[in-house]
Amino acid sequence: QVQLVESGGGLVQAGGSLRLSCVASGWIVKINVMGWYRQAPGEQRELVAAITSGERINYADSVKGRFTGSRDNAKNTVYLQMNSLKPEDTAVYYCNLRTPAYEVWGQGTPVTVSS
């Protein structure tokens, strides 16, 4: 059974930074996409950043230039460095692992940005 465990969320003032981490455990298919999604209250879940096992990264337009995704394949870990945070970044952030065989979601970590 594959599990994803996120950490690093919290409360921060606008303009501040946070770093999210997500560790995958279990049977991990080597060819995969690990990424971050977020869901604000009353909104649909949306992609923030997705990183392929070849380390190609796709960002949402709203976070380009502020957020940086990275991954450590040896540790099955993906990171999201969030800088210049805005109140509209407030959401629950979910880690996602997608492979040809399965897709798994983490439990989510809340991020709150105060103005």
PDB file of N, CA and C in Angstrom, residues 12-78:
ATOM      1  N   VAL A  12       1.058  31.837   8.122  1.00  0.00           N
ATOM      2  CA  VAL A  12       2.145  32.750   7.779  1.00  0.00           C
ATOM      3  C   VAL A  12       1.546  34.077   7.330  1.00  0.00           C
ATOM      4  N   GLN A  13       2.277  35.140   7.517  1.00  0.00           N
ATOM      5  CA  GLN A  13       1.813  36.444   7.051  1.00  0.00           C
ATOM      6  C   GLN A  13       2.076  36.600   5.565  1.00  0.00           C
ATOM      7  N   ALA A  14       1.296  37.444   4.945  1.00  0.00           N
ATOM      8  CA  ALA A  14       1.498  37.727   3.522  1.00  0.00           C
ATOM      9  C   ALA A  14       2.937  38.185   3.287  1.00  0.00           C
ATOM     10  N   GLY A  15       3.517  37.664   2.222  1.00  0.00           N
ATOM     11  CA  GLY A  15       4.906  37.964   1.911  1.00  0.00           C
ATOM     12  C   GLY A  15       5.880  36.960   2.484  1.00  0.00           C
ATOM     13  N   GLY A  16       5.408  36.105   3.353  1.00  0.00           N
ATOM     14  CA  GLY A  16       6.247  35.110   3.986  1.00  0.00           C
ATOM     15  C   GLY A  16       6.444  33.874   3.127  1.00  0.00           C
ATOM     16  N   SER A  17       7.117  32.896   3.732  1.00  0.00           N
ATOM     17  CA  SER A  17       7.463  31.666   3.015  1.00  0.00           C
ATOM     18  C   SER A  17       7.123  30.438   3.846  1.00  0.00           C
ATOM     19  N   LEU A  18       6.847  29.368   3.152  1.00  0.00           N
ATOM     20  CA  LEU A  18       6.683  28.049   3.760  1.00  0.00           C
ATOM     21  C   LEU A  18       7.262  27.012   2.816  1.00  0.00           C
ATOM     22  N   ARG A  19       7.666  25.884   3.384  1.00  0.00           N
ATOM     23  CA  ARG A  19       8.151  24.775   2.569  1.00  0.00           C
ATOM     24  C   ARG A  19       7.378  23.517   2.938  1.00  0.00           C
ATOM     25  N   LEU A  20       6.719  22.971   1.948  1.00  0.00           N
ATOM     26  CA  LEU A  20       5.983  21.732   2.142  1.00  0.00           C
ATOM     27  C   LEU A  20       6.829  20.549   1.707  1.00  0.00           C
ATOM     28  N   SER A  21       6.653  19.435   2.414  1.00  0.00           N
ATOM     29  CA  SER A  21       7.327  18.194   2.051  1.00  0.00           C
ATOM     30  C   SER A  21       6.307  17.077   1.976  1.00  0.00           C
ATOM     31  N   CYS A  22       6.577  16.105   1.141  1.00  0.00           N
ATOM     32  CA  CYS A  22       5.706  14.939   1.016  1.00  0.00           C
ATOM     33  C   CYS A  22       6.583  13.723   0.776  1.00  0.00           C
ATOM     34  N   VAL A  23       6.439  12.748   1.664  1.00  0.00           N
ATOM     35  CA  VAL A  23       7.210  11.521   1.539  1.00  0.00           C
ATOM     36  C   VAL A  23       6.284  10.378   1.135  1.00  0.00           C
ATOM     37  N   ALA A  24       6.676   9.656   0.111  1.00  0.00           N
ATOM     38  CA  ALA A  24       5.920   8.494  -0.348  1.00  0.00           C
ATOM     39  C   ALA A  24       6.569   7.230   0.193  1.00  0.00           C
ATOM     40  N   SER A  25       5.737   6.299   0.630  1.00  0.00           N
ATOM     41  CA  SER A  25       6.239   5.009   1.115  1.00  0.00           C
ATOM     42  C   SER A  25       5.411   3.901   0.499  1.00  0.00           C
ATOM     43  N   GLY A  26       6.013   2.715   0.438  1.00  0.00           N
ATOM     44  CA  GLY A  26       5.330   1.573  -0.153  1.00  0.00           C
ATOM     45  C   GLY A  26       5.944   1.221  -1.493  1.00  0.00           C
ATOM     46  N   TRP A  27       5.153   0.588  -2.344  1.00  0.00           N
ATOM     47  CA  TRP A  27       5.631   0.174  -3.662  1.00  0.00           C
ATOM     48  C   TRP A  27       5.509   1.341  -4.626  1.00  0.00           C
ATOM     49  N   ILE A  28       6.631   1.989  -4.915  1.00  0.00           N
ATOM     50  CA  ILE A  28       6.628   3.186  -5.751  1.00  0.00           C
ATOM     51  C   ILE A  28       7.097   2.831  -7.150  1.00  0.00           C
ATOM     52  N   VAL A  29       6.231   3.036  -8.125  1.00  0.00           N
ATOM     53  CA  VAL A  29       6.614   2.842  -9.512  1.00  0.00           C
ATOM     54  C   VAL A  29       7.582   3.953  -9.899  1.00  0.00           C
ATOM     55  N   LYS A  30       8.698   3.598 -10.526  1.00  0.00           N
ATOM     56  CA  LYS A  30       9.751   4.571 -10.791  1.00  0.00           C
ATOM     57  C   LYS A  30       9.309   5.685 -11.733  1.00  0.00           C
ATOM     58  N   ILE A  31       8.519   5.316 -12.727  1.00  0.00           N
ATOM     59  CA  ILE A  31       8.036   6.346 -13.668  1.00  0.00           C
ATOM     60  C   ILE A  31       6.736   6.905 -13.104  1.00  0.00           C
ATOM     61  N   ASN A  32       6.800   8.156 -12.654  1.00  0.00           N
ATOM     62  CA  ASN A  32       5.622   8.713 -12.006  1.00  0.00           C
ATOM     63  C   ASN A  32       5.649  10.228 -12.067  1.00  0.00           C
ATOM     64  N   VAL A  33       4.566  10.800 -11.642  1.00  0.00           N
ATOM     65  CA  VAL A  33       4.468  12.243 -11.476  1.00  0.00           C
ATOM     66  C   VAL A  33       4.065  12.490 -10.026  1.00  0.00           C
ATOM     67  N   MET A  34       4.852  13.277  -9.337  1.00  0.00           N
ATOM     68  CA  MET A  34       4.496  13.695  -7.986  1.00  0.00           C
ATOM     69  C   MET A  34       4.219  15.191  -8.022  1.00  0.00           C
ATOM     70  N   GLY A  35       3.226  15.590  -7.297  1.00  0.00           N
ATOM     71  CA  GLY A  35       2.900  17.005  -7.362  1.00  0.00           C
ATOM     72  C   GLY A  35       2.052  17.476  -6.207  1.00  0.00           C
ATOM     73  N   TRP A  36       1.698  18.728  -6.304  1.00  0.00           N
ATOM     74  CA  TRP A  36       0.913  19.408  -5.285  1.00  0.00           C
ATOM     75  C   TRP A  36      -0.333  20.008  -5.904  1.00  0.00           C
ATOM     76  N   TYR A  37      -1.427  19.812  -5.216  1.00  0.00           N
ATOM     77  CA  TYR A  37      -2.694  20.434  -5.561  1.00  0.00           C
ATOM     78  C   TYR A  37      -3.165  21.209  -4.328  1.00  0.00           C
ATOM     79  N   ARG A  38      -4.099  22.089  -4.536  1.00  0.00           N
ATOM     80  CA  ARG A  38      -4.670  22.802  -3.400  1.00  0.00           C
ATOM     81  C   ARG A  38      -6.166  22.997  -3.590  1.00  0.00           C
ATOM     82  N   GLN A  39      -6.840  23.123  -2.463  1.00  0.00           N
ATOM     83  CA  GLN A  39      -8.279  23.333  -2.496  1.00  0.00           C
ATOM     84  C   GLN A  39      -8.645  24.349  -1.432  1.00  0.00           C
ATOM     85  N   ALA A  40      -9.148  25.477  -1.882  1.00  0.00           N
ATOM     86  CA  ALA A  40      -9.627  26.515  -0.981  1.00  0.00           C
ATOM     87  C   ALA A  40     -11.097  26.258  -0.658  1.00  0.00           C
ATOM     88  N   PRO A  41     -11.585  26.782   0.444  1.00  0.00           N
ATOM     89  CA  PRO A  41     -12.990  26.567   0.809  1.00  0.00           C
ATOM     90  C   PRO A  41     -13.937  26.988  -0.309  1.00  0.00           C
ATOM     91  N   GLY A  42     -14.829  26.101  -0.666  1.00  0.00           N
ATOM     92  CA  GLY A  42     -15.809  26.399  -1.696  1.00  0.00           C
ATOM     93  C   GLY A  42     -15.287  26.354  -3.115  1.00  0.00           C
ATOM     94  N   GLU A  43     -14.034  25.957  -3.271  1.00  0.00           N
ATOM     95  CA  GLU A  43     -13.424  25.922  -4.593  1.00  0.00           C
ATOM     96  C   GLU A  43     -13.087  24.489  -4.984  1.00  0.00           C
ATOM     97  N   GLN A  44     -12.828  24.287  -6.275  1.00  0.00           N
ATOM     98  CA  GLN A  44     -12.380  22.981  -6.740  1.00  0.00           C
ATOM     99  C   GLN A  44     -10.889  22.810  -6.479  1.00  0.00           C
ATOM    100  N   ARG A  45     -10.485  21.578  -6.369  1.00  0.00           N
ATOM    101  CA  ARG A  45      -9.061  21.289  -6.216  1.00  0.00           C
ATOM    102  C   ARG A  45      -8.356  21.657  -7.518  1.00  0.00           C
ATOM    103  N   GLU A  46      -7.186  22.310  -7.375  1.00  0.00           N
ATOM    104  CA  GLU A  46      -6.462  22.747  -8.556  1.00  0.00           C
ATOM    105  C   GLU A  46      -4.992  22.364  -8.453  1.00  0.00           C
ATOM    106  N   LEU A  47      -4.385  22.198  -9.608  1.00  0.00           N
ATOM    107  CA  LEU A  47      -2.966  21.883  -9.667  1.00  0.00           C
ATOM    108  C   LEU A  47      -2.143  23.094  -9.248  1.00  0.00           C
ATOM    109  N   VAL A  48      -1.118  22.844  -8.447  1.00  0.00           N
ATOM    110  CA  VAL A  48      -0.149  23.885  -8.100  1.00  0.00           C
ATOM    111  C   VAL A  48       1.151  23.634  -8.859  1.00  0.00           C
ATOM    112  N   ALA A  49       1.691  22.435  -8.713  1.00  0.00           N
ATOM    113  CA  ALA A  49       2.939  22.072  -9.393  1.00  0.00           C
ATOM    114  C   ALA A  49       3.006  20.565  -9.521  1.00  0.00           C
ATOM    115  N   ALA A  50       3.453  20.096 -10.668  1.00  0.00           N
ATOM    116  CA  ALA A  50       3.603  18.663 -10.895  1.00  0.00           C
ATOM    117  C   ALA A  50       5.002  18.404 -11.430  1.00  0.00           C
ATOM    118  N   ILE A  51       5.662  17.405 -10.875  1.00  0.00           N
ATOM    119  CA  ILE A  51       7.055  17.113 -11.223  1.00  0.00           C
ATOM    120  C   ILE A  51       7.153  15.666 -11.673  1.00  0.00           C
ATOM    121  N   THR A  52       7.641  15.469 -12.888  1.00  0.00           N
ATOM    122  CA  THR A  52       7.803  14.112 -13.379  1.00  0.00           C
ATOM    123  C   THR A  52       9.042  13.470 -12.759  1.00  0.00           C
ATOM    124  N   SER A  53       9.142  12.163 -12.900  1.00  0.00           N
ATOM    125  CA  SER A  53      10.326  11.469 -12.379  1.00  0.00           C
ATOM    126  C   SER A  53      11.580  11.912 -13.125  1.00  0.00           C
ATOM    127  N   GLY A  54      11.400  12.473 -14.330  1.00  0.00           N
ATOM    128  CA  GLY A  54      12.515  13.070 -15.058  1.00  0.00           C
ATOM    129  C   GLY A  54      12.749  14.515 -14.685  1.00  0.00           C
ATOM    130  N   GLU A  55      11.982  15.000 -13.683  1.00  0.00           N
ATOM    131  CA  GLU A  55      12.123  16.331 -13.106  1.00  0.00           C
ATOM    132  C   GLU A  55      11.709  17.458 -14.033  1.00  0.00           C
ATOM    133  N   ARG A  56      10.798  17.178 -14.942  1.00  0.00           N
ATOM    134  CA  ARG A  56      10.122  18.268 -15.637  1.00  0.00           C
ATOM    135  C   ARG A  56       9.024  18.776 -14.720  1.00  0.00           C
ATOM    136  N   ILE A  57       8.852  20.111 -14.681  1.00  0.00           N
ATOM    137  CA  ILE A  57       7.917  20.704 -13.734  1.00  0.00           C
ATOM    138  C   ILE A  57       6.896  21.545 -14.491  1.00  0.00           C
ATOM    139  N   ASN A  58       5.652  21.388 -14.077  1.00  0.00           N
ATOM    140  CA  ASN A  58       4.560  22.183 -14.619  1.00  0.00           C
ATOM    141  C   ASN A  58       3.939  22.959 -13.463  1.00  0.00           C
ATOM    142  N   TYR A  59       3.816  24.277 -13.616  1.00  0.00           N
ATOM    143  CA  TYR A  59       3.261  25.127 -12.567  1.00  0.00           C
ATOM    144  C   TYR A  59       1.942  25.747 -13.001  1.00  0.00           C
ATOM    145  N   ALA A  60       1.093  25.987 -12.019  1.00  0.00           N
ATOM    146  CA  ALA A  60      -0.068  26.829 -12.273  1.00  0.00           C
ATOM    147  C   ALA A  60       0.401  28.259 -12.515  1.00  0.00           C
ATOM    148  N   ASP A  61      -0.286  28.961 -13.404  1.00  0.00           N
ATOM    149  CA  ASP A  61       0.121  30.333 -13.714  1.00  0.00           C
ATOM    150  C   ASP A  61       0.140  31.214 -12.462  1.00  0.00           C
ATOM    151  N   SER A  62      -0.763  30.942 -11.548  1.00  0.00           N
ATOM    152  CA  SER A  62      -0.898  31.804 -10.367  1.00  0.00           C
ATOM    153  C   SER A  62       0.289  31.709  -9.408  1.00  0.00           C
ATOM    154  N   VAL A  63       1.124  30.683  -9.555  1.00  0.00           N
ATOM    155  CA  VAL A  63       2.242  30.517  -8.629  1.00  0.00           C
ATOM    156  C   VAL A  63       3.607  30.651  -9.305  1.00  0.00           C
ATOM    157  N   LYS A  64       3.622  30.795 -10.613  1.00  0.00           N
ATOM    158  CA  LYS A  64       4.896  30.898 -11.326  1.00  0.00           C
ATOM    159  C   LYS A  64       5.698  32.084 -10.816  1.00  0.00           C
ATOM    160  N   GLY A  65       6.972  31.849 -10.573  1.00  0.00           N
ATOM    161  CA  GLY A  65       7.847  32.897 -10.068  1.00  0.00           C
ATOM    162  C   GLY A  65       7.842  33.015  -8.553  1.00  0.00           C
ATOM    163  N   ARG A  66       6.893  32.367  -7.895  1.00  0.00           N
ATOM    164  CA  ARG A  66       6.820  32.439  -6.426  1.00  0.00           C
ATOM    165  C   ARG A  66       7.049  31.077  -5.772  1.00  0.00           C
ATOM    166  N   PHE A  67       6.555  30.039  -6.409  1.00  0.00           N
ATOM    167  CA  PHE A  67       6.671  28.688  -5.858  1.00  0.00           C
ATOM    168  C   PHE A  67       7.696  27.896  -6.674  1.00  0.00           C
ATOM    169  N   THR A  68       8.412  27.019  -5.976  1.00  0.00           N
ATOM    170  CA  THR A  68       9.376  26.148  -6.650  1.00  0.00           C
ATOM    171  C   THR A  68       9.181  24.715  -6.184  1.00  0.00           C
ATOM    172  N   GLY A  69       8.932  23.852  -7.132  1.00  0.00           N
ATOM    173  CA  GLY A  69       8.800  22.440  -6.828  1.00  0.00           C
ATOM    174  C   GLY A  69      10.111  21.721  -7.066  1.00  0.00           C
ATOM    175  N   SER A  70      10.360  20.680  -6.277  1.00  0.00           N
ATOM    176  CA  SER A  70      11.552  19.857  -6.467  1.00  0.00           C
ATOM    177  C   SER A  70      11.267  18.474  -5.913  1.00  0.00           C
ATOM    178  N   ARG A  71      12.132  17.543  -6.264  1.00  0.00           N
ATOM    179  CA  ARG A  71      11.938  16.189  -5.752  1.00  0.00           C
ATOM    180  C   ARG A  71      13.279  15.522  -5.570  1.00  0.00           C
ATOM    181  N   ASP A  72      13.299  14.558  -4.646  1.00  0.00           N
ATOM    182  CA  ASP A  72      14.465  13.718  -4.399  1.00  0.00           C
ATOM    183  C   ASP A  72      14.005  12.286  -4.642  1.00  0.00           C
ATOM    184  N   ASN A  73      14.345  11.756  -5.802  1.00  0.00           N
ATOM    185  CA  ASN A  73      13.857  10.426  -6.174  1.00  0.00           C
ATOM    186  C   ASN A  73      14.401   9.350  -5.238  1.00  0.00           C
ATOM    187  N   ALA A  74      15.609   9.531  -4.754  1.00  0.00           N
ATOM    188  CA  ALA A  74      16.194   8.536  -3.845  1.00  0.00           C
ATOM    189  C   ALA A  74      15.406   8.447  -2.544  1.00  0.00           C
ATOM    190  N   LYS A  75      14.778   9.538  -2.158  1.00  0.00           N
ATOM    191  CA  LYS A  75      14.001   9.581  -0.912  1.00  0.00           C
ATOM    192  C   LYS A  75      12.505   9.526  -1.156  1.00  0.00           C
ATOM    193  N   ASN A  76      12.104   9.390  -2.425  1.00  0.00           N
ATOM    194  CA  ASN A  76      10.666   9.397  -2.765  1.00  0.00           C
ATOM    195  C   ASN A  76       9.963  10.595  -2.116  1.00  0.00           C
ATOM    196  N   THR A  77      10.588  11.731  -2.222  1.00  0.00           N
ATOM    197  CA  THR A  77      10.084  12.933  -1.562  1.00  0.00           C
ATOM    198  C   THR A  77       9.948  14.055  -2.573  1.00  0.00           C
ATOM    199  N   VAL A  78       8.881  14.814  -2.411  1.00  0.00           N
ATOM    200  CA  VAL A  78       8.668  15.994  -3.231  1.00  0.00           C
ATOM    201  C   VAL A  78       8.490  17.195  -2.311  1.00  0.00           C
TER     202      VAL A  78
END
